[in-house]
Coordinates of C-alpha atoms in Angstrom, one line a residue:
Chain V
V70 CA 136.6 50.5 -84.0
T71 CA 140.0 51.5 -84.9
R72 CA 143.2 49.3 -85.1
V73 CA 145.6 50.6 -82.9
A74 CA 148.5 50.5 -85.0
P75 CA 151.6 49.1 -83.0
T76 CA 153.4 51.2 -81.4
T77 CA 157.1 49.8 -81.3
P78 CA 157.7 47.7 -84.6
T79 CA 159.7 44.3 -83.8
A80 CA 163.3 45.6 -85.6
P81 CA 164.7 42.2 -87.5
Q82 CA 167.9 41.0 -85.1
T83 CA 170.7 42.5 -87.4
A84 CA 169.2 45.7 -86.3
R85 CA 169.7 46.0 -82.6
P86 CA 170.6 49.0 -81.3
W87 CA 174.9 48.2 -80.6
R88 CA 174.5 48.8 -77.1
I89 CA 172.8 46.2 -77.0
Q90 CA 175.2 44.2 -79.2
L91 CA 177.7 45.7 -77.0
V92 CA 176.6 43.9 -74.2
L93 CA 176.2 41.0 -75.5
A94 CA 179.4 40.7 -76.9
L95 CA 181.4 41.5 -73.2
K96 CA 179.1 38.9 -71.7
H97 CA 180.0 35.9 -74.4
L98 CA 183.8 37.7 -74.1
L99 CA 183.3 36.7 -69.7
L100 CA 182.1 33.8 -70.9
L101 CA 184.7 32.5 -73.0
I102 CA 188.0 33.2 -70.5
I103 CA 185.7 31.3 -68.1
G104 CA 185.1 28.6 -69.9
A105 CA 188.5 28.4 -71.0
G106 CA 189.5 28.6 -67.2
I107 CA 187.6 25.2 -67.5
V108 CA 189.3 23.5 -71.0
V109 CA 193.2 25.1 -70.7
P110 CA 193.7 22.5 -67.7
L111 CA 192.2 19.8 -69.6
L112 CA 194.4 20.7 -72.3
W113 CA 197.0 21.0 -70.5
M114 CA 196.9 17.8 -69.2
L115 CA 196.7 15.9 -72.7
R116 CA 199.4 18.0 -73.9
T117 CA 201.3 16.8 -70.9
S118 CA 200.2 12.9 -71.4
L119 CA 202.2 13.0 -74.4
A120 CA 205.1 15.2 -74.0
E121 CA 209.1 14.4 -73.5
P122 CA 209.3 13.9 -69.4
G123 CA 212.1 16.5 -70.2
D124 CA 210.0 19.0 -72.4
V125 CA 207.4 19.3 -68.9
F126 CA 209.5 21.5 -67.3
S127 CA 211.0 23.4 -70.3
D128 CA 210.7 27.2 -69.5
R129 CA 208.9 28.1 -73.1
L130 CA 205.7 27.9 -72.4
E131 CA 204.6 25.8 -75.9
I132 CA 201.0 25.0 -76.6
L133 CA 202.1 21.4 -78.6
P134 CA 204.5 19.8 -77.4
R135 CA 207.4 19.2 -79.9
T136 CA 207.0 15.2 -80.4
F137 CA 203.8 13.3 -79.4
V138 CA 205.2 10.3 -77.2
W139 CA 201.9 7.9 -76.6
R140 CA 204.6 5.7 -75.3
N141 CA 204.0 7.0 -72.0
Y142 CA 199.8 5.2 -72.2
A143 CA 201.9 2.1 -72.2
D144 CA 204.6 3.7 -69.6
A145 CA 201.1 4.0 -67.1
F146 CA 199.8 1.0 -67.6
A147 CA 203.8 -0.4 -67.4
T148 CA 205.0 1.6 -63.8
V149 CA 201.4 0.1 -62.1
P150 CA 198.6 -2.7 -62.8
F151 CA 196.4 0.2 -64.5
G152 CA 195.3 -2.1 -66.3
A153 CA 193.8 -4.6 -62.9
F154 CA 192.9 -0.5 -62.0
L155 CA 190.4 -0.3 -65.1
W156 CA 188.8 -3.5 -64.5
N157 CA 187.8 -3.4 -60.6
S158 CA 186.7 0.2 -61.6
A159 CA 184.5 -1.2 -64.1
K160 CA 183.6 -4.5 -62.1
V161 CA 182.2 -2.0 -59.1
A162 CA 180.7 -0.1 -60.7
A163 CA 178.5 -2.5 -63.1
L164 CA 177.3 -3.6 -60.2
S165 CA 176.8 -0.8 -57.7
V166 CA 174.8 0.7 -61.3
L167 CA 172.5 -2.9 -61.4
G168 CA 172.7 -2.8 -58.0
Q169 CA 171.3 0.4 -57.8
V170 CA 168.4 0.1 -61.1
V171 CA 167.3 -2.7 -59.5
T172 CA 166.7 -1.6 -55.8
C173 CA 165.2 2.2 -57.1
T174 CA 162.9 1.1 -59.7
L175 CA 161.2 -1.3 -57.8
A176 CA 161.1 0.9 -54.5
G177 CA 160.1 3.8 -56.5
Y178 CA 157.2 2.2 -58.0
A179 CA 155.8 1.2 -54.3
F180 CA 156.2 4.6 -52.9
A181 CA 154.4 6.2 -56.0
R182 CA 151.9 3.5 -56.8
L183 CA 151.2 0.8 -54.0
H184 CA 149.0 0.8 -51.1
F185 CA 151.1 -0.1 -47.8
P186 CA 151.3 0.2 -44.1
A187 CA 153.7 2.4 -43.1
R188 CA 154.3 4.1 -46.9
H189 CA 155.1 7.0 -46.0
L190 CA 156.8 7.1 -42.5
L191 CA 159.3 4.6 -44.8
F192 CA 159.8 7.2 -47.7
Y193 CA 160.4 9.9 -45.2
F194 CA 163.2 7.4 -43.7
V195 CA 164.5 6.5 -46.9
L196 CA 164.2 10.4 -48.1
A197 CA 166.7 11.2 -43.7
T198 CA 169.0 8.5 -44.9
L199 CA 170.3 11.1 -47.3
M200 CA 171.3 13.8 -44.6
I201 CA 174.3 11.4 -42.8
P202 CA 176.9 12.7 -45.1
A203 CA 179.1 9.7 -46.6
Q204 CA 182.8 11.1 -44.7
V205 CA 181.3 10.9 -41.2
L206 CA 180.0 7.0 -41.8
L207 CA 183.6 5.7 -43.0
V208 CA 184.8 5.0 -40.0
P209 CA 182.0 2.8 -38.3
L210 CA 181.7 1.6 -42.3
Y211 CA 185.4 0.1 -41.5
I212 CA 184.6 -2.0 -38.2
V213 CA 181.3 -3.2 -39.8
M214 CA 182.9 -4.3 -43.2
R215 CA 186.1 -6.1 -40.9
N216 CA 183.3 -7.8 -38.7
L217 CA 181.5 -9.3 -42.5
H218 CA 185.2 -9.9 -43.2
L219 CA 184.9 -7.8 -46.7
V220 CA 187.3 -5.7 -45.7
N221 CA 190.1 -5.8 -48.8
T222 CA 187.5 -7.2 -51.2
H223 CA 185.0 -5.7 -54.0
W224 CA 182.2 -6.5 -51.8
A225 CA 182.6 -4.2 -49.3
L226 CA 182.8 -1.6 -51.4
I227 CA 179.6 -2.4 -54.1
L228 CA 177.3 -4.1 -51.4
P229 CA 176.4 -0.2 -49.7
A230 CA 176.1 1.1 -53.4
L231 CA 173.2 -1.4 -53.9
A232 CA 170.6 1.4 -53.0
S233 CA 170.3 4.8 -53.3
P234 CA 168.3 7.3 -51.3
F235 CA 168.2 10.0 -54.1
G236 CA 167.4 7.2 -57.2
V237 CA 164.6 5.9 -55.6
F238 CA 164.0 9.3 -54.9
L239 CA 164.3 9.9 -58.7
M240 CA 162.4 7.0 -59.4
R241 CA 159.2 7.6 -57.5
Q242 CA 159.2 11.4 -58.9
F243 CA 158.6 9.8 -62.5
F244 CA 156.2 7.2 -61.5
V245 CA 154.1 9.4 -59.8
G246 CA 154.0 11.8 -62.7
L247 CA 152.6 8.7 -65.2
P248 CA 149.1 9.0 -66.1
R249 CA 147.5 5.9 -64.7
E250 CA 145.5 4.6 -67.9
L251 CA 148.3 1.6 -68.9
E252 CA 148.3 0.3 -65.5
E253 CA 144.8 0.4 -64.9
A254 CA 144.0 -0.8 -68.5
A255 CA 146.7 -3.9 -67.4
T256 CA 144.9 -4.9 -64.3
V257 CA 141.4 -4.6 -66.4
D258 CA 143.2 -7.6 -68.1
G259 CA 143.9 -9.7 -64.7
A260 CA 147.6 -8.6 -65.1
S261 CA 148.9 -8.8 -61.6
I262 CA 151.5 -6.1 -59.8
P263 CA 154.6 -7.7 -60.9
Q264 CA 153.2 -8.3 -64.6
I265 CA 152.4 -4.5 -64.5
F266 CA 155.6 -3.7 -62.7
W267 CA 158.1 -5.7 -66.0
F268 CA 155.5 -5.2 -68.2
V269 CA 153.7 -1.8 -68.5
A270 CA 155.9 0.9 -65.6
F271 CA 159.6 -0.6 -66.3
P272 CA 159.8 -0.1 -70.0
V273 CA 158.3 4.0 -69.9
A274 CA 160.4 4.5 -67.3
R275 CA 163.5 4.0 -69.6
P276 CA 165.1 7.2 -69.6
T277 CA 164.9 7.9 -66.2
I278 CA 166.6 4.9 -65.1
A279 CA 169.3 5.4 -68.2
T280 CA 169.6 9.4 -65.9
L281 CA 169.7 6.9 -63.0
A282 CA 172.0 4.4 -64.5
I283 CA 174.5 7.1 -65.6
L284 CA 174.3 9.2 -61.7
A285 CA 175.1 5.6 -60.4
F286 CA 178.2 5.3 -63.0
I287 CA 179.9 8.7 -62.3
G288 CA 179.5 8.3 -58.4
S289 CA 181.1 4.6 -58.4
W290 CA 183.8 5.8 -60.8
G291 CA 185.1 8.7 -59.1
N292 CA 184.9 7.0 -55.7
L293 CA 187.8 7.3 -53.8
A294 CA 186.9 7.4 -50.0
A295 CA 185.3 4.2 -49.7
P296 CA 188.2 2.2 -51.9
L297 CA 191.0 4.1 -50.0
V298 CA 189.7 2.8 -46.2
L299 CA 188.4 -0.7 -47.2
I300 CA 191.2 -1.7 -50.0
N301 CA 194.4 -2.4 -49.1
D302 CA 195.8 -4.5 -51.9
T303 CA 196.8 -2.4 -54.8
Q304 CA 195.8 -5.3 -57.1
Q305 CA 192.3 -5.2 -55.8
A306 CA 192.3 -0.8 -55.9
T307 CA 190.0 0.8 -57.8
V308 CA 191.0 3.3 -60.6
P309 CA 190.6 6.7 -57.8
L310 CA 193.0 5.1 -55.4
G311 CA 195.4 3.6 -58.1
L312 CA 196.2 6.9 -59.6
L313 CA 196.3 8.5 -55.8
Q314 CA 199.0 6.1 -55.8
F315 CA 200.6 6.4 -58.9
S316 CA 200.6 10.5 -57.6
S317 CA 202.1 10.3 -54.7
T318 CA 204.6 7.5 -55.5
Y319 CA 205.7 8.9 -58.9
A320 CA 205.1 11.9 -58.9
T321 CA 208.0 13.0 -60.9
N322 CA 207.3 11.7 -63.7
W323 CA 204.4 13.9 -65.3
P324 CA 203.9 12.5 -68.6
S325 CA 203.1 9.0 -68.2
L326 CA 201.3 10.5 -64.3
M327 CA 198.9 12.4 -66.9
A328 CA 198.3 9.8 -69.4
A329 CA 196.8 7.5 -66.3
T330 CA 195.2 10.6 -65.6
T331 CA 193.5 11.0 -69.2
V332 CA 192.7 7.3 -69.0
S333 CA 190.8 7.7 -65.5
L334 CA 188.7 10.6 -66.6
L335 CA 187.8 9.2 -69.9
P336 CA 184.3 7.2 -69.2
S337 CA 183.0 9.9 -67.5
F338 CA 183.8 12.3 -69.9
V339 CA 182.7 10.2 -72.8
L340 CA 179.6 9.7 -71.0
Y341 CA 178.6 13.1 -70.3
L342 CA 179.5 13.9 -74.2
L343 CA 176.6 11.0 -75.0
A344 CA 174.1 11.9 -72.5
Q345 CA 174.4 15.3 -71.0
R346 CA 171.3 16.1 -71.3
Y347 CA 169.8 13.8 -69.0
I348 CA 172.7 14.5 -66.6
L349 CA 171.5 18.3 -66.6
S350 CA 168.1 17.0 -65.6
A351 CA 168.3 15.1 -63.3
Y352 CA 170.7 17.5 -61.6
S353 CA 168.5 20.3 -62.0
M354 CA 165.9 18.8 -60.7
A355 CA 167.3 18.3 -57.5
G356 CA 166.9 21.9 -57.0
V357 CA 163.6 22.8 -58.2
Q358 CA 162.2 19.8 -56.2
K359 CA 163.1 21.5 -52.6
Chain T
V5 CA 138.9 -7.0 -52.6
R6 CA 139.8 -7.1 -48.8
Q7 CA 142.3 -10.2 -50.6
Q8 CA 143.7 -7.5 -53.2
R9 CA 144.6 -5.4 -50.8
R10 CA 146.6 -7.4 -49.1
Q11 CA 148.3 -8.4 -51.7
E12 CA 149.0 -5.3 -52.6
A13 CA 150.8 -4.8 -49.3
A14 CA 152.7 -7.8 -49.7
W15 CA 154.3 -6.4 -53.2
G16 CA 154.4 -3.2 -51.7
W17 CA 156.7 -4.0 -49.0
L18 CA 158.6 -6.6 -51.1
F19 CA 159.4 -4.1 -53.7
V20 CA 160.9 -1.7 -50.6
L21 CA 163.0 -4.0 -48.9
P22 CA 166.1 -4.5 -50.7
T23 CA 166.8 -0.7 -50.5
L24 CA 165.4 -0.9 -46.6
L25 CA 167.7 -3.7 -45.5
I26 CA 170.9 -2.2 -47.8
L27 CA 170.1 1.4 -45.8
C28 CA 169.5 -0.2 -42.9
A29 CA 172.9 -2.0 -42.3
F30 CA 175.4 0.7 -44.4
T31 CA 174.1 3.5 -43.0
V32 CA 171.6 3.3 -40.1
L33 CA 173.9 0.6 -38.7
P34 CA 177.3 2.6 -38.8
A35 CA 175.9 5.8 -37.9
V36 CA 174.0 4.0 -34.2
I37 CA 177.9 1.8 -34.3
A38 CA 179.6 5.7 -34.8
G39 CA 177.7 6.9 -32.1
Y40 CA 178.4 3.7 -30.0
Y41 CA 182.1 3.4 -30.3
S42 CA 182.0 7.5 -30.0
F43 CA 182.3 7.0 -26.1
T44 CA 185.1 3.5 -25.7
R45 CA 188.6 3.6 -26.5
F46 CA 189.2 0.7 -29.5
D47 CA 192.0 0.1 -31.2
F48 CA 191.5 -3.4 -32.9
L49 CA 193.6 -5.5 -30.7
S50 CA 191.2 -5.3 -27.7
P51 CA 187.6 -5.4 -26.9
P52 CA 186.5 -2.1 -27.3
L53 CA 186.5 -0.3 -23.1
F54 CA 183.9 2.4 -22.6
T55 CA 185.3 5.5 -21.3
G56 CA 181.6 7.7 -21.3
W57 CA 182.6 11.2 -22.1
S58 CA 186.4 11.4 -22.3
N59 CA 186.6 11.1 -25.7
Y60 CA 184.2 14.4 -26.5
A61 CA 186.5 15.8 -23.5
R62 CA 189.9 15.1 -25.3
A63 CA 188.3 16.8 -28.7
L64 CA 187.3 20.3 -26.3
S65 CA 191.1 20.6 -26.1
D66 CA 192.5 18.7 -29.0
P67 CA 195.2 21.5 -29.9
V68 CA 195.1 20.4 -33.2
L69 CA 191.5 19.0 -33.9
G70 CA 191.3 23.3 -33.1
Q71 CA 193.9 24.1 -36.3
V72 CA 192.0 21.4 -38.7
T73 CA 188.6 22.7 -37.8
G74 CA 189.6 26.2 -38.4
N75 CA 191.2 25.1 -42.1
T76 CA 188.1 23.7 -43.1
L77 CA 186.0 26.2 -41.8
L78 CA 188.6 28.6 -44.1
M79 CA 188.0 26.4 -47.2
C80 CA 184.7 27.4 -46.4
L81 CA 184.8 30.7 -47.6
G82 CA 184.8 28.5 -51.1
V83 CA 181.1 28.2 -50.5
P84 CA 180.3 31.9 -51.0
V85 CA 182.3 33.0 -53.3
G86 CA 181.5 29.7 -55.7
M87 CA 178.4 30.7 -55.2
A88 CA 178.2 34.4 -56.1
L89 CA 180.5 33.0 -59.2
A90 CA 177.4 30.2 -59.9
L91 CA 174.3 33.3 -59.6
G92 CA 176.1 35.2 -61.3
L93 CA 176.6 33.1 -64.7
A94 CA 173.4 32.2 -63.4
T95 CA 171.0 35.4 -64.3
L96 CA 174.0 36.0 -67.9
L97 CA 173.1 32.5 -69.3
T98 CA 169.3 32.5 -68.1
D99 CA 169.5 35.8 -70.6
R100 CA 166.8 34.6 -73.8
Q101 CA 169.1 37.1 -75.8
L102 CA 172.5 35.4 -75.4
R103 CA 173.0 32.3 -77.6
F104 CA 174.7 29.1 -76.8
A105 CA 173.7 29.6 -73.1
A106 CA 173.7 25.6 -73.2
V107 CA 176.6 25.1 -74.5
Y108 CA 178.8 27.4 -71.7
R109 CA 176.4 25.3 -68.9
A110 CA 177.6 22.2 -70.3
L111 CA 181.1 23.1 -70.3
F112 CA 180.7 24.7 -67.1
F113 CA 179.1 22.1 -65.5
L114 CA 181.8 19.7 -66.8
P115 CA 183.9 18.9 -63.5
V116 CA 181.9 17.9 -61.1
I117 CA 180.8 14.4 -62.8
L118 CA 184.8 14.1 -63.5
P119 CA 186.4 11.8 -60.9
L120 CA 188.1 14.6 -58.0
V121 CA 191.0 12.2 -57.9
A122 CA 191.8 12.7 -61.9
L123 CA 191.1 16.9 -61.6
G124 CA 193.3 16.8 -58.3
T125 CA 195.9 15.6 -60.0
V126 CA 195.7 17.7 -63.2
W127 CA 195.8 20.6 -60.5
V128 CA 199.2 19.2 -59.2
R129 CA 200.4 19.7 -62.1
L130 CA 198.7 23.3 -62.7
L131 CA 200.0 23.9 -59.5
N132 CA 204.1 23.8 -59.8
T133 CA 206.1 26.5 -57.8
D134 CA 208.3 26.0 -60.7
S135 CA 207.5 24.3 -64.0
G136 CA 203.3 24.7 -63.3
L137 CA 201.4 26.5 -65.9
V138 CA 199.9 28.9 -63.5
N139 CA 203.2 30.5 -62.9
A140 CA 203.9 30.3 -65.7
G141 CA 200.6 32.5 -67.0
L142 CA 201.4 34.9 -63.6
G143 CA 205.5 35.2 -64.7
V144 CA 204.3 36.5 -68.2
L145 CA 201.9 39.1 -65.9
G146 CA 205.3 40.1 -64.1
V147 CA 203.4 37.9 -61.4
P148 CA 206.9 35.9 -58.9
A149 CA 206.1 32.3 -58.7
V150 CA 203.5 31.1 -56.3
P151 CA 204.2 28.7 -54.1
W152 CA 200.7 26.9 -54.5
L153 CA 201.3 23.4 -53.3
T154 CA 203.8 23.9 -50.5
S155 CA 203.7 26.9 -48.3
Y156 CA 201.3 27.1 -45.2
G157 CA 200.0 30.6 -46.2
W158 CA 198.8 29.1 -50.3
S159 CA 198.1 25.9 -49.7
K160 CA 194.4 26.6 -48.2
V161 CA 193.4 28.9 -50.7
A162 CA 195.5 26.4 -53.7
V163 CA 193.3 23.6 -51.8
T164 CA 189.5 26.4 -52.0
L165 CA 190.3 27.4 -55.4
V166 CA 190.3 24.0 -57.1
G167 CA 187.4 23.2 -54.4
I168 CA 185.4 26.6 -56.6
W169 CA 186.6 25.3 -59.7
S170 CA 185.7 21.9 -59.6
G171 CA 182.0 23.1 -58.3
F172 CA 179.9 26.1 -59.0
G173 CA 179.1 24.1 -62.4
G174 CA 176.8 22.3 -59.6
S175 CA 175.1 25.3 -58.3
L176 CA 175.1 27.1 -61.7
V177 CA 172.2 24.4 -63.0
V178 CA 170.6 24.6 -59.9
L179 CA 170.0 28.1 -59.5
M180 CA 169.5 28.3 -63.7
G181 CA 166.8 25.8 -62.8
G182 CA 165.5 28.0 -60.5
L183 CA 165.7 31.0 -61.9
S184 CA 163.7 29.6 -65.3
A185 CA 161.0 28.8 -63.0
I186 CA 160.3 32.8 -62.2
S187 CA 157.8 33.8 -64.0
M188 CA 158.5 36.9 -66.9
S189 CA 155.1 38.8 -65.8
Y190 CA 156.6 39.8 -62.6
Y191 CA 159.9 41.3 -64.7
E192 CA 157.4 42.7 -67.2
A193 CA 155.1 44.5 -64.4
A194 CA 157.7 46.3 -62.7
R195 CA 159.6 47.3 -65.4
L196 CA 156.1 49.2 -66.6
D197 CA 156.7 50.6 -62.5
G198 CA 159.9 51.6 -63.8
A199 CA 162.4 49.2 -62.0
G200 CA 165.3 49.2 -63.0
S201 CA 167.9 46.2 -63.2
W202 CA 169.2 46.1 -59.7
T203 CA 165.6 46.3 -58.7
L204 CA 164.6 43.7 -60.7
F205 CA 166.9 41.0 -59.3
S206 CA 166.9 42.1 -55.3
R207 CA 163.0 42.1 -55.2
I208 CA 162.8 39.6 -57.5
T209 CA 164.9 37.1 -58.2
L210 CA 167.1 37.4 -55.2
P211 CA 163.8 36.5 -53.2
L212 CA 161.8 33.9 -55.3
L213 CA 165.3 32.2 -55.4
T214 CA 165.4 31.7 -52.1
P215 CA 164.4 28.2 -52.0
S216 CA 167.4 27.3 -54.6
L217 CA 170.1 29.6 -53.3
T218 CA 169.2 27.5 -49.6
L219 CA 169.7 24.3 -51.5
V220 CA 172.7 25.2 -53.6
S221 CA 174.3 26.7 -50.1
I222 CA 173.1 23.5 -47.6
T223 CA 174.5 21.3 -50.0
S224 CA 177.9 23.0 -50.9
F225 CA 178.6 23.4 -47.8
I226 CA 178.0 19.7 -46.6
G227 CA 180.1 19.1 -49.2
A228 CA 183.3 21.6 -48.2
L229 CA 182.7 20.9 -44.3
Q230 CA 183.3 17.1 -45.2
I231 CA 186.4 17.8 -48.2
F232 CA 188.9 15.2 -48.2
D233 CA 189.6 13.9 -51.8
L234 CA 191.2 17.1 -53.2
V235 CA 192.7 17.7 -49.8
L236 CA 194.8 14.3 -50.4
V237 CA 195.7 14.7 -54.1
L238 CA 196.8 17.9 -53.9
T239 CA 198.7 18.9 -50.9
N240 CA 198.0 15.3 -48.8
G241 CA 197.6 17.8 -45.8
G242 CA 201.1 19.8 -45.5
P243 CA 203.0 21.5 -45.7
G244 CA 203.0 20.6 -42.1
L245 CA 199.2 20.6 -41.0
S246 CA 199.2 23.8 -42.6
S247 CA 195.6 22.4 -45.3
T248 CA 194.9 19.3 -43.4
S249 CA 191.0 18.8 -43.0
I250 CA 188.5 17.8 -40.9
A251 CA 187.6 14.6 -42.7
Q252 CA 191.2 13.9 -43.5
F253 CA 192.5 14.6 -39.6
I254 CA 189.7 12.2 -38.7
Y255 CA 190.6 9.5 -41.5
G256 CA 194.6 9.6 -39.8
Q257 CA 193.1 9.2 -36.1
A258 CA 190.9 5.9 -37.4
F259 CA 194.1 4.5 -39.9
K260 CA 197.0 5.9 -39.2
S261 CA 196.9 5.8 -35.1
F262 CA 194.4 3.6 -34.7
D263 CA 192.3 5.1 -32.5
M264 CA 188.8 4.3 -33.6
G265 CA 187.3 5.8 -30.7
Y266 CA 188.5 9.1 -31.1
A267 CA 187.8 9.5 -34.8
A268 CA 184.0 7.7 -34.0
T269 CA 183.8 11.0 -32.2
L270 CA 185.2 13.2 -34.3
S271 CA 182.9 11.8 -36.9
V272 CA 180.3 12.4 -34.6
L273 CA 180.7 15.9 -34.0
L274 CA 181.1 16.2 -37.6
F275 CA 177.7 15.4 -38.1
L276 CA 176.4 17.3 -35.6
L277 CA 178.4 20.8 -37.3
M278 CA 176.9 19.9 -40.7
F279 CA 173.2 19.6 -38.8
A280 CA 173.9 22.4 -37.4
L281 CA 174.8 24.4 -40.1
S282 CA 172.2 23.3 -42.3
A283 CA 169.0 23.7 -40.6
G284 CA 170.2 27.1 -39.4
Q285 CA 170.6 28.5 -42.8
F286 CA 167.2 26.4 -44.0
W287 CA 165.7 28.0 -40.2
L288 CA 166.9 31.4 -41.8
S289 CA 166.0 30.5 -45.7
E290 CA 162.5 30.5 -44.7
R291 CA 162.3 33.4 -42.8
L292 CA 163.5 35.4 -46.2
R293 CA 161.0 32.8 -48.4
V294 CA 158.8 34.6 -50.5
D295 CA 156.3 32.3 -51.7
A296 CA 155.1 33.9 -55.4

């Protein structure tokens, strides 16, 4: 038996041909330029939020403001009831997230595991509601809420957000992929269906539930159209609606406007820093599934 | 056993009930209501008056609707641009030799999860004709100041560009997911046959990526056709009607002119437009599809 000599010895990383190195460097350069296109606008927002009002209109481009004016943040909260906006948004988001976690895990589990009449039909029905775009529903949703006397209340924002077809899909996919052994063992031990759901299925689903909760929060936190239509009392406004009113009323006070903008971005940004992996995996899953 | 089965069915129904109730009340019912009101004249003051197809006839001959539809379709041109950018970056970032790919991906995706109103507000500042960073940067290159948000010609362009900026990261993540699912063995086999990189891309990557591309394309078009938040913040539809989108026109008809019947008609028409466009793309992708 003759041993075949390796025809191409694997070169160490450092000894790559210079052309490959050059191409890689150019790729990084391109990616860095586009990355700067994402980062610079956000940094500029931060910079403006800390500048003197006069500094904003200076002709010279200075990376840092001459003095850091933290007062702009206090001003933003004094000009408009921004504290109330934050509280309203937090309340609406918290209840929407809680609602979606409950409804989506229950429905996702049932569609994945339980046998009941019309199961497939109902699942397709849930998916079909994804086809109706939110913007199209805005006008009739207002009519529904008006008839329920819920216009100008936070319930008008929370109730429709208590269910999520995508959330049901996400949870169902998780439970479909879960090995049945644990649940079967619990059944042998005489556990009932709600017991199995609560003590066996729910705990193992925690990472997917976290993903669902994060996506629900981000959706709720950024929602502008629904509050714009359903809320007309400034004290009841959520952050996006408040920010829109702020920007159309006090557009010349750039530093406080940018301070308000920074505050409104912050929760989503921090959440993204902490849970980026969950968000990206849920997002790419939506693409691979189809 | 039969009782067990019956119990399971009962629990199953109970578990899906909350989702079904909410979806029926706040998605299906409004959709049905929109259909009904589209055949009426309704302003909240008096009960809806049935007017047959007259709202639809009015829509067909409404010059303003024609203009805002034109605006919206022009903004939709940003979709292929954003997709091309996302596809290019996705192929770059799935190259195994490239380091920090995960960092770049996370960075490009960032705007997707930030509130659009806030991003729009930032861009209002950046695109200001006299004191914005964009024109300051262009000035360094010797380009005269562009009236991004205040001129008839540029307002649509500005909205479209900010739309691409805030959305291409979403397409990128989905396309990278699709790319990483393509087996390397196809590429290796083709390379042995002497295929160049363009051949690899056009004969292997593109056909096998068709499902992901279709998904991205359909969802992006649906998003672009109902563009609302960005327009509202950036230009409020102006100057004049130069950047007013269909969704914003509907909003105005409903909540400024209190013409709920006509607004419902326009909502139905917008839905039909989106549905037709999505169905068309789906049909096209089924014809182009190559199963691995």
